[in-house]
Short mmCIF file of C-alpha atoms in Angstrom, two decimals:
data_model
loop_
_atom_site.label_atom_id
_atom_site.label_comp_id
_atom_site.label_asym_id
_atom_site.label_seq_id
_atom_site.Cartn_x
_atom_site.Cartn_y
_atom_site.Cartn_z
CA UNK P 53 112.47 47.20 184.52
CA UNK P 54 115.33 47.52 186.52
CA UNK P 55 115.50 49.75 189.39
CA UNK P 56 118.49 50.82 191.63
CA UNK P 57 117.75 50.07 195.23
CA UNK P 58 119.95 49.33 198.21
CA UNK P 59 121.53 45.94 198.73
CA UNK P 60 119.40 45.08 201.60
CA UNK P 61 116.40 45.32 199.89
CA UNK P 62 116.95 43.51 196.68
CA UNK P 63 116.40 40.14 197.96
CA UNK P 64 113.60 41.01 200.08
CA UNK P 65 110.77 38.59 200.33
CA UNK P 66 107.08 39.75 200.52
CA UNK P 67 104.85 37.25 202.44
CA UNK P 68 101.71 36.41 202.54
CA UNK P 69 98.73 38.97 203.39
CA UNK P 70 96.66 37.80 206.34
CA UNK P 71 93.35 39.71 206.87
CA UNK P 72 91.30 42.64 205.55
CA UNK P 73 90.98 46.11 207.10
CA UNK P 74 87.80 47.57 205.00
CA UNK P 75 86.83 48.52 201.70
CA UNK P 76 87.95 52.08 202.08
CA UNK P 77 91.28 51.73 202.97
CA UNK P 78 94.01 50.97 200.17
CA UNK P 79 97.11 49.24 201.94
CA UNK P 80 98.85 46.10 201.76
CA UNK P 81 101.32 45.31 204.41
CA UNK P 82 104.03 42.41 204.85
CA UNK P 83 105.63 41.80 208.14
CA UNK P 84 109.39 41.20 208.31
CA UNK P 85 110.64 37.85 206.96
CA UNK P 86 113.10 35.41 209.16
CA UNK P 87 115.03 35.31 205.68
CA UNK P 88 115.61 39.12 205.71
CA UNK P 89 118.82 40.66 206.93
CA UNK P 90 118.43 41.90 210.58
CA UNK P 91 119.92 45.39 209.50
CA UNK P 92 116.75 45.83 207.46
CA UNK P 93 113.29 46.38 209.05
CA UNK P 94 111.46 48.03 206.43
CA UNK P 95 107.79 47.06 206.13
CA UNK P 96 106.60 47.04 202.40
CA UNK P 97 103.01 48.40 202.00
CA UNK P 98 101.02 49.17 198.86
CA UNK P 99 98.56 52.09 198.81
CA UNK P 100 95.61 51.75 196.47
CA UNK P 101 92.23 53.33 196.64
CA UNK P 102 90.26 50.55 194.53
CA UNK P 103 91.55 47.69 196.91
CA UNK P 104 90.94 46.63 200.45
CA UNK P 105 93.41 46.89 203.31
CA UNK P 106 95.19 43.34 204.31
CA UNK P 107 96.73 43.89 207.48
CA UNK P 108 97.35 41.20 210.43
CA UNK P 109 94.31 40.61 212.60
CA UNK P 110 95.79 42.17 215.74
CA UNK P 111 96.78 45.22 214.28
CA UNK P 112 93.42 45.49 212.69
CA UNK P 113 91.59 45.72 216.10
CA UNK P 114 92.63 47.53 218.88
CA UNK P 115 95.80 49.85 218.82
CA UNK P 116 95.58 50.01 215.00
CA UNK P 117 96.20 53.98 214.93
CA UNK P 118 98.74 53.69 217.40
CA UNK P 119 100.69 50.78 216.08
CA UNK P 120 100.91 52.18 212.18
CA UNK P 121 101.48 55.79 213.46
CA UNK P 122 104.56 54.37 215.04
CA UNK P 123 105.59 52.58 211.71
CA UNK P 124 104.91 55.63 209.24
CA UNK P 125 106.49 59.15 208.47
CA UNK P 126 106.17 60.04 212.19
CA UNK P 127 107.48 57.00 213.52
CA UNK P 128 110.41 54.54 212.45
CA UNK P 129 109.44 55.42 208.87
CA UNK P 130 109.33 51.59 207.98
CA UNK P 131 105.76 51.50 206.72
CA UNK P 132 106.55 52.58 202.80
CA UNK P 133 104.31 52.49 199.33
CA UNK P 134 104.70 49.61 197.59
CA UNK P 135 104.22 51.17 194.13
CA UNK P 136 106.68 53.98 194.74
CA UNK P 137 108.99 51.15 196.19
CA UNK P 138 109.09 48.97 192.88
CA UNK P 139 109.36 52.09 190.52
CA UNK P 140 107.49 52.32 187.50
CA UNK P 141 108.16 53.45 183.71
CA UNK P 142 111.83 52.55 183.94
CA UNK P 143 112.31 54.70 187.09
CA UNK P 144 114.06 53.30 190.16
CA UNK P 145 111.99 52.74 193.08
CA UNK P 146 112.13 55.19 196.23
CA UNK P 147 111.14 54.85 199.72
CA UNK P 148 108.03 56.94 200.49
CA UNK P 149 107.18 56.49 204.30
CA UNK P 150 103.22 56.69 204.70
CA UNK P 151 100.99 58.55 207.08
CA UNK P 152 97.90 57.42 208.85
CA UNK P 153 94.70 59.43 208.30
CA UNK P 154 91.23 59.70 209.45
CA UNK P 155 89.78 59.02 212.74
CA UNK P 156 88.33 55.86 214.65
CA UNK P 157 84.45 56.27 214.45
CA UNK P 158 84.91 59.54 212.12
CA UNK P 159 83.17 60.08 208.73
CA UNK P 160 86.47 59.11 207.18
CA UNK P 161 87.93 55.45 207.82
CA UNK P 162 91.39 55.12 208.99
CA UNK P 163 93.61 54.63 205.76
CA UNK P 164 97.23 55.34 204.65
CA UNK P 165 98.24 58.31 201.98
CA UNK P 166 101.32 59.69 200.92
CA UNK P 167 102.91 62.55 202.45
CA UNK P 168 101.97 65.98 200.95
CA UNK P 169 103.91 66.68 197.88
CA UNK P 170 105.40 63.07 197.73
CA UNK P 171 102.70 61.53 195.75
CA UNK P 172 103.11 61.14 191.95
CA UNK P 173 101.34 63.41 189.71
CA UNK P 174 97.95 61.88 189.09
CA UNK P 175 98.35 58.99 191.46
CA UNK P 176 99.44 55.42 190.67
CA UNK P 177 98.99 54.38 187.16
CA UNK P 178 96.26 51.37 186.87
CA UNK P 179 98.82 49.17 185.36
CA UNK P 180 101.36 49.84 187.97
CA UNK P 181 98.57 48.78 190.87
CA UNK P 182 97.60 45.93 188.55
CA UNK P 183 101.40 44.60 188.54
CA UNK P 184 102.08 44.96 192.12
CA UNK P 185 98.84 43.44 193.26
CA UNK P 186 99.29 40.73 190.82
CA UNK P 187 102.61 39.71 192.13
CA UNK P 188 101.45 39.85 195.54
CA UNK P 189 98.42 37.82 194.57
CA UNK P 190 100.62 35.03 192.66
CA UNK P 191 102.76 34.75 195.58
CA UNK P 192 99.90 34.04 198.14
CA UNK P 193 98.42 31.55 195.46
CA UNK P 194 101.74 29.58 195.03
CA UNK P 195 102.37 29.30 198.51
CA UNK P 196 98.99 27.60 198.85
CA UNK P 197 100.13 24.85 196.70
CA UNK P 198 100.91 21.60 198.35
CA UNK P 199 104.12 20.85 195.74
CA UNK P 200 105.58 24.28 196.48
CA UNK P 201 108.97 24.64 198.49
CA UNK P 202 109.49 28.17 198.45
CA UNK P 203 108.17 31.17 196.76
CA UNK P 204 110.03 34.45 196.19
CA UNK P 205 109.01 37.83 194.87
CA UNK P 206 111.18 40.32 192.90
CA UNK P 207 114.04 37.37 192.45
CA UNK P 208 117.14 38.37 190.52
CA UNK P 209 119.27 36.15 188.52
CA UNK P 210 123.02 35.77 189.85
CA UNK P 211 124.34 38.30 186.90
CA UNK P 212 121.14 40.40 188.25
CA UNK P 213 120.46 40.81 184.38
CA UNK P 214 116.82 39.57 184.70
CA UNK P 215 114.27 39.94 187.66
CA UNK P 216 111.62 37.72 187.81
CA UNK P 217 108.43 38.85 189.18
CA UNK P 218 107.58 35.77 191.19
CA UNK P 219 109.98 32.78 191.53
CA UNK P 220 108.42 29.26 192.55
CA UNK P 221 110.37 26.21 193.51
CA UNK P 222 108.81 23.01 193.65
CA UNK P 223 109.94 20.04 195.94
CA UNK P 224 110.94 18.44 192.92
CA UNK P 225 113.48 21.12 192.23
CA UNK P 226 111.62 22.66 189.42
CA UNK P 227 112.03 26.35 189.25
CA UNK P 228 109.16 28.38 187.59
CA UNK P 229 109.24 32.21 187.31
CA UNK P 230 105.89 33.97 187.00
CA UNK P 231 105.84 36.91 184.77
CA UNK P 232 103.14 39.58 184.82
CA UNK P 233 103.13 41.69 181.64
CA UNK P 234 100.77 44.99 181.82
CA UNK P 235 101.92 46.46 178.55
CA UNK P 236 102.95 45.44 174.86
CA UNK P 237 106.40 43.56 174.42
CA UNK P 238 108.29 43.41 171.39
CA UNK P 239 109.49 39.94 170.25
CA UNK P 240 112.94 40.78 170.46
CA UNK P 241 112.75 41.72 174.12
CA UNK P 242 110.37 38.83 174.90
CA UNK P 243 112.69 36.13 173.22
CA UNK P 244 115.65 37.56 175.12
CA UNK P 245 114.05 37.01 178.20
CA UNK P 246 112.87 33.63 177.16
CA UNK P 247 116.19 32.42 176.26
CA UNK P 248 117.71 33.64 179.28
CA UNK P 249 115.36 31.59 181.55
CA UNK P 250 115.82 28.56 179.23
CA UNK P 251 119.34 28.57 179.53
CA UNK P 252 119.10 28.55 183.40
CA UNK P 253 116.87 25.67 183.24
CA UNK P 254 113.86 27.92 184.56
CA UNK P 255 110.08 27.42 183.20
CA UNK P 256 108.63 30.80 182.63
CA UNK P 257 105.06 31.15 182.75
CA UNK P 258 103.55 34.85 181.47
CA UNK P 259 100.25 36.25 182.58
CA UNK P 260 99.18 39.38 180.65
CA UNK P 261 96.63 42.12 181.69
CA UNK P 262 93.06 41.65 180.10
CA UNK P 263 92.69 43.78 177.02
CA UNK P 264 95.83 43.24 175.80
CA UNK P 265 96.55 41.93 172.30
CA UNK P 266 97.66 38.36 172.24
CA UNK P 267 101.29 38.07 171.54
CA UNK P 268 101.93 35.67 168.74
CA UNK P 269 105.66 34.77 169.53
CA UNK P 270 104.78 32.99 172.82
CA UNK P 271 102.26 30.70 170.48
CA UNK P 272 105.27 30.15 168.29
CA UNK P 273 107.49 28.83 171.10
CA UNK P 274 104.96 26.87 172.68
CA UNK P 275 104.83 29.18 175.78
CA UNK P 276 101.48 28.95 177.68
CA UNK P 277 99.52 32.12 177.58
CA UNK P 278 97.26 33.23 180.48
CA UNK P 279 95.20 36.25 181.46
CA UNK P 280 95.31 37.56 185.15
CA UNK P 281 92.25 39.44 186.65
CA UNK P 282 93.46 40.93 189.85
CA UNK P 283 90.39 42.23 190.88
CA UNK P 284 88.40 39.20 190.77
CA UNK P 285 91.27 36.87 191.55
CA UNK P 286 90.86 34.66 188.37
CA UNK P 287 92.78 33.60 185.85
CA UNK P 288 91.70 33.57 181.94
CA UNK P 289 92.80 30.46 179.59
CA UNK P 290 92.54 31.39 175.67
CA UNK P 291 91.15 28.52 173.97
CA UNK P 292 91.70 28.47 169.99
CA UNK P 293 88.28 28.40 168.29
CA UNK P 294 87.38 25.66 165.82
CA UNK P 295 89.38 26.20 162.18
CA UNK P 296 87.28 26.45 159.12
CA UNK P 297 86.61 22.67 157.77
CA UNK P 298 87.53 22.27 154.25
CA UNK P 299 86.88 19.31 151.93
CA UNK P 300 89.83 17.31 153.16
CA UNK P 301 89.81 18.60 156.70
CA UNK P 302 89.20 14.90 158.15
CA UNK P 303 92.89 14.05 156.71
CA UNK P 304 94.55 16.45 158.80
CA UNK P 305 97.01 15.11 161.50
CA UNK P 306 95.39 17.27 164.27
CA UNK P 307 91.74 17.12 163.82
CA UNK P 308 91.28 18.40 167.30
CA UNK P 309 91.84 21.82 165.79
CA UNK P 310 88.72 21.67 164.05
CA UNK P 311 87.23 21.96 167.76
CA UNK P 312 87.76 24.10 170.60
CA UNK P 313 91.41 23.43 171.45
CA UNK P 314 94.25 24.44 173.58
CA UNK P 315 96.82 25.89 173.23
CA UNK P 316 95.61 28.37 170.47
CA UNK P 317 97.15 28.51 167.15
CA UNK P 318 98.84 31.58 166.01
CA UNK P 319 96.11 32.97 163.56
CA UNK P 320 93.08 31.63 165.94
CA UNK P 321 90.40 33.54 167.34
CA UNK P 322 90.14 33.30 170.98
CA UNK P 323 87.67 32.24 173.50
CA UNK P 324 88.68 32.85 177.05
CA UNK P 325 87.69 30.61 179.84
CA UNK P 326 88.07 31.89 183.60
CA UNK P 327 88.38 30.14 186.53
CA UNK P 328 89.37 31.04 190.05
CA UNK P 329 93.18 31.02 190.66
CA UNK P 330 92.33 28.16 193.27
CA UNK P 331 91.03 25.88 190.74
CA UNK P 332 94.60 26.16 188.95
CA UNK P 333 97.85 24.35 190.13
CA UNK P 334 101.43 24.18 189.56
CA UNK P 335 103.50 21.61 187.85
CA UNK P 336 106.63 21.20 186.18
CA UNK P 337 105.34 22.55 183.12
CA UNK P 338 104.14 25.58 184.49
CA UNK P 339 100.15 26.47 185.36
CA UNK P 340 98.13 23.26 185.00
CA UNK P 341 94.91 23.74 183.59
CA UNK P 342 91.62 23.41 185.72
CA UNK P 343 89.69 20.17 185.46
CA UNK P 344 86.66 21.83 184.13
CA UNK P 345 88.70 23.13 181.26
CA UNK P 346 90.36 19.84 180.77
CA UNK P 347 86.95 17.82 180.69
CA UNK P 348 85.53 20.30 178.17
CA UNK P 349 88.91 19.86 175.49
CA UNK P 350 88.54 16.24 175.91
CA UNK P 351 85.02 15.85 175.10
CA UNK P 352 85.29 18.19 172.45
CA UNK P 353 88.51 16.57 170.82
CA UNK P 354 86.94 13.02 171.19
CA UNK P 355 83.89 14.47 169.42
CA UNK P 356 85.80 15.70 166.44
CA UNK P 357 87.98 12.92 165.96
CA UNK P 358 84.97 10.73 165.59
CA UNK P 359 83.46 12.76 163.02
CA UNK P 360 86.53 12.98 161.29
CA UNK P 361 86.84 9.08 161.07
CA UNK P 362 83.37 8.86 160.11
CA UNK P 363 83.69 11.17 157.26
CA UNK P 364 86.88 9.50 156.04
CA UNK P 365 84.91 6.02 156.02
CA UNK P 366 82.29 7.36 154.09
CA UNK P 367 84.50 8.93 151.69
CA UNK P 368 86.70 5.71 151.20
CA UNK P 369 83.19 3.84 150.38
CA UNK P 370 82.07 6.02 147.92
CA UNK P 371 85.31 6.08 146.10
CA UNK P 372 85.77 2.05 146.08
CA UNK P 373 84.85 0.64 142.62
CA UNK P 374 81.69 -1.36 141.92
CA UNK P 375 82.27 -4.92 142.28
CA UNK P 376 81.06 -7.19 139.17
CA UNK P 377 79.19 -10.24 140.21
CA UNK P 378 80.85 -13.74 139.17
CA UNK P 379 80.05 -15.20 135.78
CA UNK P 380 77.59 -17.86 136.01
CA UNK P 381 78.82 -20.99 133.84
CA UNK P 382 75.42 -21.92 132.87
CA UNK P 383 74.63 -18.47 131.54
CA UNK P 384 77.65 -18.45 129.22
CA UNK P 385 77.32 -19.09 125.46
CA UNK P 386 79.05 -21.60 123.81
CA UNK P 387 81.60 -20.10 121.36
CA UNK P 388 84.19 -21.86 119.26
CA UNK P 389 87.54 -21.81 120.46
CA UNK P 390 90.17 -19.70 118.58
CA UNK P 391 92.63 -22.69 118.64
CA UNK P 392 89.87 -25.05 117.08
CA UNK P 393 90.14 -25.57 113.21
CA UNK P 394 87.07 -24.02 111.46
CA UNK P 395 85.66 -24.37 108.07
CA UNK P 396 86.00 -21.81 105.68
CA UNK P 397 83.15 -19.95 105.02
CA UNK P 398 81.66 -19.57 101.47
CA UNK P 399 80.83 -15.92 100.14
CA UNK P 400 77.34 -16.22 98.83
CA UNK P 401 75.38 -13.21 96.81
CA UNK P 402 72.35 -11.53 97.80
CA UNK P 403 69.94 -13.07 95.43
CA UNK P 404 67.87 -10.74 93.26
CA UNK P 405 64.03 -10.42 94.05
CA UNK P 406 62.18 -13.12 92.41
CA UNK P 407 59.19 -12.33 90.40
CA UNK P 408 55.58 -14.42 90.75
CA UNK P 409 55.09 -16.24 87.53
CA UNK P 410 51.52 -15.80 85.86
CA UNK P 411 49.81 -18.98 86.11
CA UNK P 412 48.70 -21.05 83.21
CA UNK P 413 45.34 -20.18 81.44
CA UNK P 414 43.84 -23.65 82.39
CA UNK P 415 45.06 -23.62 85.59
CA UNK P 416 43.80 -21.79 88.66
CA UNK P 417 45.77 -20.84 91.49
CA UNK P 418 43.94 -20.56 94.42
CA UNK P 419 46.48 -19.20 96.95
CA UNK P 420 45.55 -16.07 98.50
CA UNK P 421 48.89 -14.43 98.19
CA UNK P 422 48.91 -15.11 94.24
CA UNK P 423 48.91 -11.66 92.63
CA UNK P 424 47.33 -13.15 89.62
CA UNK P 425 44.60 -14.89 91.19
CA UNK P 426 41.03 -14.40 89.36
CA UNK P 427 37.82 -15.29 90.68
CA UNK P 428 36.88 -18.49 90.09
CA UNK P 429 33.05 -19.44 88.78
CA UNK P 430 31.31 -22.90 87.90
CA UNK P 431 30.38 -23.17 84.07
CA UNK P 432 26.37 -23.99 84.07
CA UNK P 433 26.59 -25.94 80.77
CA UNK P 434 29.32 -28.29 81.91
CA UNK P 435 29.98 -27.85 85.21
CA UNK P 436 33.72 -26.60 84.70
CA UNK P 437 35.21 -24.72 87.34
CA UNK P 438 37.45 -21.98 85.79
CA UNK P 439 38.98 -18.56 86.31
CA UNK P 440 38.58 -17.22 82.79
CA UNK P 441 36.03 -15.22 81.40
CA UNK P 442 34.82 -17.67 78.96
CA UNK P 443 34.63 -21.65 79.89
CA UNK P 444 36.88 -23.64 77.05
CA UNK P 445 34.86 -26.35 77.15
CA UNK P 446 31.58 -24.96 76.08
CA UNK P 447 33.25 -22.22 73.71
CA UNK P 448 36.55 -23.57 72.38
CA UNK P 449 36.46 -21.16 69.81
CA UNK P 450 36.50 -18.05 71.86
CA UNK P 451 39.75 -16.58 72.75
CA UNK P 452 40.89 -17.27 76.29
CA UNK P 453 41.20 -14.57 78.54
#
């Protein structure tokens, strides 16, 4: 979003906000910075009915009404609306001096408001308030980091083609831009801005309004993705949910993807871990993850790797061939060697079945397996034992049967 503003406001820094005025007042104020040109003494103030007022403590107590009355529309007109100053929806910013309303001790607390007929139709959009408050929130958080040398809000590149929401310079010389995005951005526009920052050696960190769809172009280029909850002052870290495990998931070069992992892959389902901004830090790569999230990711990755190694070992054991026992020489059967001379075998025919001969008449075959065996009896006349029906000694003339 490019807005035509006076030259004396192009590099206007917005310093840290000190104290709270009350829940009903919607103002953010910044005193002039020493880096600002002396010709411009405009005090930037943002008006939002949903936020608390943040002013300096000496102005929030005695003489508050008189002080801000002298800075508002009826005074030197240096107290202006921040949202109108920044512009929105591609419209250039304008200076709208604010007025102080309410009475001390009255039913309505003291607050700032637009002059009659100078407020935008329908008020400032929630996206505009989120973007403006988010820049001030990130700037104050960055100034509290020990390794930060300088912080600038609404920083322009040398050719003024790009304007970063917040520029952070570390003590080691690293430059980081914090970009807040409250609406969907096309891949072409984001890629052009990302390449412009990369060509200048600037690390770009993108923080998206909660509820926006996850831009896949950031994951494709390995850029960290975060969500910013301005109302709660916290940052959301999107973690990729575990991938579906296939039969050979243990052989994957990245087994940690089968558990909760960061950064998320392109088509992953997202689980957001919220953490206060105070738990996050800045380093040369951008926003460092809080220790609580890092410990969770390390434990999950270690458990998944151990499970993958155990599965790989189990499958290798099942696929290994069954080892055969060594032969025992005592159990071996002696077989002739193929090289030793052998006697030729003589072919023999199977003999025909032999018939049992019928015994002679005078002989008795008492073998029990003789099919021709007869009952043996003793002749009472001569005592001859015979198996014939007639004794051949006593009756030689009888036929022998």
